[in-house]
Coordinates of C-alpha atoms in Angstrom, one line a residue:
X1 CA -29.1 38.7 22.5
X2 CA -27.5 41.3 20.3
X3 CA -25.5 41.6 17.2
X4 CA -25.5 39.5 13.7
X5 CA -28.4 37.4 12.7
X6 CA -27.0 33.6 12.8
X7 CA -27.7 32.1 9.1
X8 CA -29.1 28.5 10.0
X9 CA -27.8 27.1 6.9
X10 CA -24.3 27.8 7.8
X11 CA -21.7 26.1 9.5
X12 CA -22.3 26.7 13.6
X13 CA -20.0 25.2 16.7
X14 CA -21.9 23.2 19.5
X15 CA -19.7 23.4 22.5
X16 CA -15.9 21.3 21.3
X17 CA -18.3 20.1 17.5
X18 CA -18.4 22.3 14.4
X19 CA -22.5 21.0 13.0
X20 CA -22.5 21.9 8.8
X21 CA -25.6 24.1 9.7
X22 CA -28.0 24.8 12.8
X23 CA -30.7 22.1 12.4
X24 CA -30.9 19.2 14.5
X25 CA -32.6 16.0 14.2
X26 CA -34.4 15.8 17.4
X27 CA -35.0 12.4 19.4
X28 CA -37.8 10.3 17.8
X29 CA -38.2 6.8 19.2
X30 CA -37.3 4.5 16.2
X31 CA -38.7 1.3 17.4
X32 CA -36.2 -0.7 14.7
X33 CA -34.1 -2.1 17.9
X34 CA -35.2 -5.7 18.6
X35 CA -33.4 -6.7 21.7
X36 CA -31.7 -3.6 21.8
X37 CA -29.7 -4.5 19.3
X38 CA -28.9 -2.0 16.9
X39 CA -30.1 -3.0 12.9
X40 CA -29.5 -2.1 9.6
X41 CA -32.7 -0.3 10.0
X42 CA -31.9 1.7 12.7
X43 CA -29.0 2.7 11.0
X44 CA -31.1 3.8 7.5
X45 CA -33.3 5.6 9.6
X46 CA -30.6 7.9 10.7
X47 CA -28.7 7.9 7.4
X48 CA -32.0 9.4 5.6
X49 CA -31.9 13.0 7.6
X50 CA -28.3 13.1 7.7
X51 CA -28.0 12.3 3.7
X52 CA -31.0 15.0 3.7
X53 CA -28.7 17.5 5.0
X54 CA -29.3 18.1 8.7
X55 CA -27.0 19.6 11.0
X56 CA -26.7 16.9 13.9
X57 CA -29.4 13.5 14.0
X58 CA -30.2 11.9 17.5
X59 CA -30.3 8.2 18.1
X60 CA -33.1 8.5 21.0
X61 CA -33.7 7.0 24.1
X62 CA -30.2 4.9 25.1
X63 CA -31.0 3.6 28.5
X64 CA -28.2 4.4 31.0
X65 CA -29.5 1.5 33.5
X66 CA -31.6 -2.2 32.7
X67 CA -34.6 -0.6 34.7
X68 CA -34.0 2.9 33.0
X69 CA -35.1 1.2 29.6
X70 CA -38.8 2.4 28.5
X71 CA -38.9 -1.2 27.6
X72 CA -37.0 -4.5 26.7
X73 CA -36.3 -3.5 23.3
X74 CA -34.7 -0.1 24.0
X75 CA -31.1 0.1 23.4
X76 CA -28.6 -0.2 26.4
X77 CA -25.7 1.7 26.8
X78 CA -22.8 -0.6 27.7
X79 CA -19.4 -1.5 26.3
X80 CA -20.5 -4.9 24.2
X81 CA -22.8 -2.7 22.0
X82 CA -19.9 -0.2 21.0
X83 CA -18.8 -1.6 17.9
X84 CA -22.8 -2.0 16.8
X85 CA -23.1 1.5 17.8
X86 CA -19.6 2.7 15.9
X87 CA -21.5 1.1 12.8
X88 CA -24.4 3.9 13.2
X89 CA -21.9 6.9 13.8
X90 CA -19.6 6.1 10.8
X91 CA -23.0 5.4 8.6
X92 CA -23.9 8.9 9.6
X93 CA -20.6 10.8 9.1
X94 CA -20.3 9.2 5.4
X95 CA -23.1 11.3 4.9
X96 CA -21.4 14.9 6.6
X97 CA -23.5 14.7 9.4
X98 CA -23.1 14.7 13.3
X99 CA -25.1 11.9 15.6
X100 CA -25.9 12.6 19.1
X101 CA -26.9 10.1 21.6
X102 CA -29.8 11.0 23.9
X103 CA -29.2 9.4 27.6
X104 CA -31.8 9.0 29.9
X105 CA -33.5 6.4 32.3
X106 CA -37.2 6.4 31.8
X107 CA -38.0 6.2 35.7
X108 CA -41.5 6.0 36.1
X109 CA -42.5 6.1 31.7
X110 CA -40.6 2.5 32.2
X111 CA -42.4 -0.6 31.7
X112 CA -41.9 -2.6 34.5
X113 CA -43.7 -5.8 33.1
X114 CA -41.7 -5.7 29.6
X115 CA -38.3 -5.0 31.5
X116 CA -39.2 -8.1 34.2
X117 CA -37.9 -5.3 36.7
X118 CA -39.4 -2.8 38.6
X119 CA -39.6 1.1 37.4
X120 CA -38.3 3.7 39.5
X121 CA -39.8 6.4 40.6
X122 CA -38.9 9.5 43.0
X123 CA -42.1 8.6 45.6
X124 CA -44.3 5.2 45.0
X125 CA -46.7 5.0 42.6
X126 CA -49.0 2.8 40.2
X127 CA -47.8 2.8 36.7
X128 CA -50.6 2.1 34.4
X129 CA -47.6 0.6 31.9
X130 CA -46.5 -2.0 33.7
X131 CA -49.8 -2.5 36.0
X132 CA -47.9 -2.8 38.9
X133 CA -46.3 0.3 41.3
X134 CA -42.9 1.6 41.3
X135 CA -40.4 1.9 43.9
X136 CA -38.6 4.6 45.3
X137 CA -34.6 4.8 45.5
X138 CA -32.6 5.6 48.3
X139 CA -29.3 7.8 47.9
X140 CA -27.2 5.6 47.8
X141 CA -29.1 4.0 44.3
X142 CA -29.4 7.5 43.0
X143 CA -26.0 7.7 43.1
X144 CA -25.4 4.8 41.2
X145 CA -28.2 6.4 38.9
X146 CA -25.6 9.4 38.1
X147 CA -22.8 6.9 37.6
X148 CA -25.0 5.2 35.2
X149 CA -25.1 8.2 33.1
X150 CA -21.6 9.1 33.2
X151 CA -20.9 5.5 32.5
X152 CA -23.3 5.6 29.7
X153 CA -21.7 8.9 28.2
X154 CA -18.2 7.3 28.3
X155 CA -19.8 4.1 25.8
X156 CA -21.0 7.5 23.9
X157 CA -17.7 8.8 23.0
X158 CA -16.0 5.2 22.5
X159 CA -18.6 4.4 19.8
X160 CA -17.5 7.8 18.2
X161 CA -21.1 9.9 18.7
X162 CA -20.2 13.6 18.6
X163 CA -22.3 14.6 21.1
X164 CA -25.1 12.9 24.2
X165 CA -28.1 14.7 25.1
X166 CA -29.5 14.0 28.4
X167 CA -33.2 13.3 29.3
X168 CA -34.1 16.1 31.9
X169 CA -38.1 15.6 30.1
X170 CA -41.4 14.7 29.7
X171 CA -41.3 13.1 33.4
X172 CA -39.0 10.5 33.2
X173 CA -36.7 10.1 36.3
X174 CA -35.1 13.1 36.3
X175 CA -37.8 15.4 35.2
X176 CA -40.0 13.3 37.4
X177 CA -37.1 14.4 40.5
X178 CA -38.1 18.0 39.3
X179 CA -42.1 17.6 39.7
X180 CA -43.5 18.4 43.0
X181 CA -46.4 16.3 42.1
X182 CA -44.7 13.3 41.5
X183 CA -41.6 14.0 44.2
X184 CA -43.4 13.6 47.7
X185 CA -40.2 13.0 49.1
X186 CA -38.9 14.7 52.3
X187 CA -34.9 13.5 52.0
X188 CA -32.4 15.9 50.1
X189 CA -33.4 14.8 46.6
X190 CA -36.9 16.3 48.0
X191 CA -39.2 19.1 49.0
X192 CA -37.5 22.3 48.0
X193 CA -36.9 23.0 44.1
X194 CA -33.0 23.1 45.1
X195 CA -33.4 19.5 46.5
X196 CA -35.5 18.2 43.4
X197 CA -32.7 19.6 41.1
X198 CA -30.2 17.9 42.8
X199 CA -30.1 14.7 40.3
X200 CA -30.5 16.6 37.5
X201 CA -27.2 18.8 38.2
X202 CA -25.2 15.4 39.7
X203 CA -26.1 13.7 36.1
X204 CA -24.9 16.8 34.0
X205 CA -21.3 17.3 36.2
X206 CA -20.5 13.4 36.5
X207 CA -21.4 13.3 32.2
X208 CA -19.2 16.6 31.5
X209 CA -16.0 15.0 33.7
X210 CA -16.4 11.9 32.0
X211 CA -16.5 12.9 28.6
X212 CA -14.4 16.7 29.1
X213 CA -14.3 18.1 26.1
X214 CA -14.3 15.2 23.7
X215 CA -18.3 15.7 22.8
X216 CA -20.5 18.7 23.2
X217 CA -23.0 17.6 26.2
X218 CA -26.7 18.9 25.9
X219 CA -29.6 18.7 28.2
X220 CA -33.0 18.3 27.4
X221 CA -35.4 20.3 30.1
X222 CA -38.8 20.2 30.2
X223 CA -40.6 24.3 30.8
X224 CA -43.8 23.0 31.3
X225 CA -45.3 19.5 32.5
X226 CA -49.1 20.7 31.2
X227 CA -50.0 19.3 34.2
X228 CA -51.6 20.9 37.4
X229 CA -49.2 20.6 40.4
X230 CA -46.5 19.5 37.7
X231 CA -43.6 21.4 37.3
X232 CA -43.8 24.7 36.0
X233 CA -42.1 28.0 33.9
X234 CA -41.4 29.9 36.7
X235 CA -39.1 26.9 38.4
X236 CA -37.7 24.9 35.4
X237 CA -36.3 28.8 34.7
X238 CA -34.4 28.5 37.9
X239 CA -33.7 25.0 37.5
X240 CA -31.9 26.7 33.8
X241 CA -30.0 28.8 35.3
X242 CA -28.6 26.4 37.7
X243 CA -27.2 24.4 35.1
X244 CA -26.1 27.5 32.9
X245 CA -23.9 28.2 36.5
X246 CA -22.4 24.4 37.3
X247 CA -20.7 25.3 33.5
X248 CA -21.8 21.6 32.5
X249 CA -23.6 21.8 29.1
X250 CA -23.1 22.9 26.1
X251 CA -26.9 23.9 25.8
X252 CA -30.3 23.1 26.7
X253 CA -32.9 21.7 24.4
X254 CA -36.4 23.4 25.7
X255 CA -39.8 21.6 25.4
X256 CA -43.1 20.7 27.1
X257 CA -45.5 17.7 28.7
X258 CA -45.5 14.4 30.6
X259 CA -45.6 11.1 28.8
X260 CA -47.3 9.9 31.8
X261 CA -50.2 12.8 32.2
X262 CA -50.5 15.1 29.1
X263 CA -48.4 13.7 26.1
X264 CA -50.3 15.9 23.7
X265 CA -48.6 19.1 25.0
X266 CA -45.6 19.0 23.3
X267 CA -47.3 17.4 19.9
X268 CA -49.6 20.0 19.1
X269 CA -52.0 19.1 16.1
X270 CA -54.8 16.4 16.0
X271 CA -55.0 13.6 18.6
X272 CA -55.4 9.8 17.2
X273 CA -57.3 8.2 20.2
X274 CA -59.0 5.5 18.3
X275 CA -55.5 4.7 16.4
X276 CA -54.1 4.4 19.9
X277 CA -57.1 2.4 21.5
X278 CA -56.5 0.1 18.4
X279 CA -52.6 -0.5 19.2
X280 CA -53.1 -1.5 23.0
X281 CA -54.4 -4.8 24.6
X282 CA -57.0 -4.6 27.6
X283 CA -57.3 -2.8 30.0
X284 CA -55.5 0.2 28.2
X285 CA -57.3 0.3 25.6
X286 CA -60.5 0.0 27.2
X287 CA -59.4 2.9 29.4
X288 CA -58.2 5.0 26.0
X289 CA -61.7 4.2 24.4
X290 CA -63.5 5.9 27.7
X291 CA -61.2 7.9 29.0
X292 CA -59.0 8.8 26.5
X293 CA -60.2 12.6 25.8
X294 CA -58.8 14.0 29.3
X295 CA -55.2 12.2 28.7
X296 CA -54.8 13.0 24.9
X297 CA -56.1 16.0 24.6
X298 CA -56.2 18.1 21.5
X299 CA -54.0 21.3 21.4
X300 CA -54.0 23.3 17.8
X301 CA -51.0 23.4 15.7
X302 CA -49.0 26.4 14.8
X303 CA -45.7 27.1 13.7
X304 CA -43.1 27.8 16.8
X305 CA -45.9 26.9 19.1
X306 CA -43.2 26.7 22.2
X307 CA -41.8 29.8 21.5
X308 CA -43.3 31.6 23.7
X309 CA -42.3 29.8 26.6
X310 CA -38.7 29.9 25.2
X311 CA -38.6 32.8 24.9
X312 CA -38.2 33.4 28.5
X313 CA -35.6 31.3 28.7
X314 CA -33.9 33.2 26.0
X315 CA -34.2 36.2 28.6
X316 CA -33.0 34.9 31.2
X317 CA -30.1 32.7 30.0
X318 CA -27.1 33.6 28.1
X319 CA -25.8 29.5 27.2
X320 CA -26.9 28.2 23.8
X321 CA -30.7 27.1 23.6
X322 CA -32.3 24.9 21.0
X323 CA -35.9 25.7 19.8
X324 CA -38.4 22.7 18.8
X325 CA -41.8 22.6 18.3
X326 CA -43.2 23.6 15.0
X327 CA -40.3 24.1 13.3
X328 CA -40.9 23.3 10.0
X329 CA -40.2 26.2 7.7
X330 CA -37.1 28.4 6.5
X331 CA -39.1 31.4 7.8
X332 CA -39.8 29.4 11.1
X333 CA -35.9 28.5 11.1
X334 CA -35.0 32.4 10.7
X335 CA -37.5 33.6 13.4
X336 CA -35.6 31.4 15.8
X337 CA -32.4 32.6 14.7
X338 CA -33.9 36.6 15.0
X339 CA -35.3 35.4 18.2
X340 CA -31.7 34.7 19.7
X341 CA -31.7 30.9 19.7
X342 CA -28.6 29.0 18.5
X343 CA -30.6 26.0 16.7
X344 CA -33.8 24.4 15.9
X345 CA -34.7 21.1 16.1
X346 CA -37.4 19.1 14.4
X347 CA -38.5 15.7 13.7
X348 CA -42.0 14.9 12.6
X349 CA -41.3 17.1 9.4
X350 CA -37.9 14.9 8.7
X351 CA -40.3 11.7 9.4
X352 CA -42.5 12.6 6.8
X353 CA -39.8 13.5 4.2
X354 CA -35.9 13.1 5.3
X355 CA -34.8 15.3 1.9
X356 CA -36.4 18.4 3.7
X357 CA -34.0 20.5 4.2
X358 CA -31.9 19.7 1.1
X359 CA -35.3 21.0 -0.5
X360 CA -35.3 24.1 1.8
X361 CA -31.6 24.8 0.5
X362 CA -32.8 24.8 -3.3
X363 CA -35.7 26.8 -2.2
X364 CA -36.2 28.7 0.7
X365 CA -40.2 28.9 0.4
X366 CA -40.2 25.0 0.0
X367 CA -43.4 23.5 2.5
X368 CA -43.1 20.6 4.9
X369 CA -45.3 18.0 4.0
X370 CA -46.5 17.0 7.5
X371 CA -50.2 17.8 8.5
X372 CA -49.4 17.2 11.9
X373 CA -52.3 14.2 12.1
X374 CA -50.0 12.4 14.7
X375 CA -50.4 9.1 13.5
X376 CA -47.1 8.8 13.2
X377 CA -47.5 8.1 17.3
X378 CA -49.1 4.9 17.1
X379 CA -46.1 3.8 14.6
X380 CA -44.3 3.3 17.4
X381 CA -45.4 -0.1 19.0
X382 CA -44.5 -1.6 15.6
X383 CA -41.6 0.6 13.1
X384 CA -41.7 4.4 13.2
X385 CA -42.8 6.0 9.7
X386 CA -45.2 8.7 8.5
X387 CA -48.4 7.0 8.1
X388 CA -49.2 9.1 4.7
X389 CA -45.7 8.7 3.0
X390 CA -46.3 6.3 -0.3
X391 CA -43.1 4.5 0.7
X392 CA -40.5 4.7 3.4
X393 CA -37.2 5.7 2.7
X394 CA -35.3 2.8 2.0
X395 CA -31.1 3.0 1.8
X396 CA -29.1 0.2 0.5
X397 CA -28.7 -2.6 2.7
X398 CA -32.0 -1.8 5.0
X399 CA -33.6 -4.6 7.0
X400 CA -36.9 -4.0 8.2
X401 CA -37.8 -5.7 11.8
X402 CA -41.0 -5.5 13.4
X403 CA -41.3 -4.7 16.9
X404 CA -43.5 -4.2 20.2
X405 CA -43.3 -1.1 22.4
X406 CA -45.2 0.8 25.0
X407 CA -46.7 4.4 25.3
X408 CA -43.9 5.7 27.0
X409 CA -42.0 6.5 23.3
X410 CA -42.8 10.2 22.1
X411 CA -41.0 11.9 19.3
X412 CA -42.0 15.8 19.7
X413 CA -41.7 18.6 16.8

């Protein structure tokens, strides 16, 4: 990348959508949906980053399919929940922000016993979530899978979100399609890395011709699984270029890990094992208590801690990338800027204080207040906060609603 130094404070287009400034809001799982329905609480918790001056904030994990839901309480995507949904995007544009709406079906990080339907999964498998195994579509239902999402995207753009992000990550279905650990299959969705690509590039053409250019469309790829015989650099770089060449996004957000095998590797920072043991009913949290060191392991935080690995994305790709992980900082913000990347993304900084980057534009040296304990992760099976905030950030009108929820929700950066 050549030429002027992008300023991420100024105003910056996202494929057809002019953002106020280059910093997203990345997906965090809210857990303020009670029967999917959308509540004056999910609403506050996306006015509070936008009125705190980011760019773009994403409502995270929309199911595009009943059995594509992580759980029973995860939002829907279907036409009865668009004027709910309408409610969310006009709450955040009062405030001068854009909302995105991440689309993705959870696949095999579903819980089959909450959804009271089976999770899906490229090849069979045991899902520790649901305690039961998965099954395995034919063609024919993967095609209805990419309908799904396109259908899904449409209910997007009639609810007035600005942009949908799709779930190409952290092993759900179609990241799972990608890994040749968990894609034994032998069929054309199978085998070679063209083959395992193949739902990933359906879902991203059938979004972009149903939305055209009404919303910028953005994928989120995982580099790295951080798991042996998961997918790896070297093919999700191939699997990027693809979809820079089928002309269907508008850019790719870039991370790490698997929710199912090594969560920890896109977190980065300490690992809260006992927290999590503490949040789960037998047998998981026996199995966290003995075995939880191998599956949340502990990686060290530092700033732009996937940078490295994006960076060879940068070099190899000329679309529009999105750096997360670590992110934090107006220095951090500029280095991805220097570094070529058209925007950062961050969320456990905007989850421990939503003003951030209002404070950032008053004073560029102004700290995040996160200390990356994580234990904001266990938040999730009840109402996701920052554990060491005095109080949450309440707006006028908030209702607060408990909820349940599985280990399948992550919220990276």
């Amino acid at each position: 990348m050549t030429g002027q130094v992008a300023d991420v404070l100024a105003p910056a287009s996202l494929g057809p959508v002019t953002l106020r400034n280059r910093v997203l809001k990345a997906a965090t799982f809210e857990a303020r949906s009670p029967h999917g329905k959308v509540t004056d609480d999910l609403i506050d918790y996306h006015r509070a980053p936008a009125a705190g001056g980011v760019g773009m904030t994403t409502l995270a994990y929309c199911a595009v399919s009943p059995e594509g839901r992580t759980e029973r309480d995860q939002i829907l995507m279907r036409p009865d929940i668009i004027p709910a949904l309408t409610r969310l995007t006009d709450a955040v544009h009062a405030e001068g922000a854009k909302v995105s709406a991440q689309l993705g079906h959870a696949g095999p990080v579903a819980n089959a016993a909450s959804n009271g339907v089976a999770a899906m999964s490229p090849s069979r498998m045991f899902s520790p979530l649901g305690m039961r195994a998965s099954r395995r579509p034919d063609a024919p239902e993967l095609s209805r899978v990419i309908a799904d999402h396109a259908r899904a995207a449409a209910v997007a753009v009639d609810a007035g979100f600005d942009a949908v992000e799709l779930h190409f990550a952290h092993n759900y279905l179609v990241s799972a399609f990608l890994s040749p650990l968990l894609n034994r299959r032998r069929d054309s969705y199978g085998g070679s890395l063209i083959n395992r690509a193949r739902l990933a590039r359906h879902i991203a053409i059938a979004v972009r011709e149903a939305v055209g250019d009404r919303v910028a469309v953005i994928a989120k790829l995982s580099m790295d699984d951080g798991v042996a015989g998961g997918l790896r650099i070297e093919d999700s770089l191939q699997v990027g270029r693809w979809l820079q060449d089928d002309g269907a996004l508008d850019a790719l957000e870039l991370t790490v890990g698997s929710s199912l095998l090594n969560p920890m590797f896109y977190f980065r920072g300490d690992a809260p094992r006992s927290e999590f043991a503490r949040a789960f009913r037998p047998p998981l949290n026996w199995a966290l208590n003995t075995a939880g060191r191998p599956f949340l392991r502990r990686y060290p935080y530092q700033e732009a801690y996937l940078l490295d690995h994006a960076r060879q994305f940068r070099r190899e790709l000329s679309m529009p990338l999105i750096l997360l992980g670590g992110i934090t900082t107006k220095e951090t913000m500029d280095l991805a800027m220097r570094e070529g990347f058209e925007f950062v993304a961050m969320a456990r900084a905007l989850l421990r204080d939503p003003q951030l980057l209002n404070r950032i534009r008053q004073d560029s040296d102004t700290p995040s207040l996160c200390t990356h304990c994580n234990k904001c992760m266990v938040t999730i099976f009840e109402r996701t906060h920052c554990v060491l905030a005095t109080e949450p950030v309440v707006l006028p009108g908030a209702e607060f609603v408990g909820r349940s929820s599985t280990f399948a929700h992550q919220h990276p950066s």
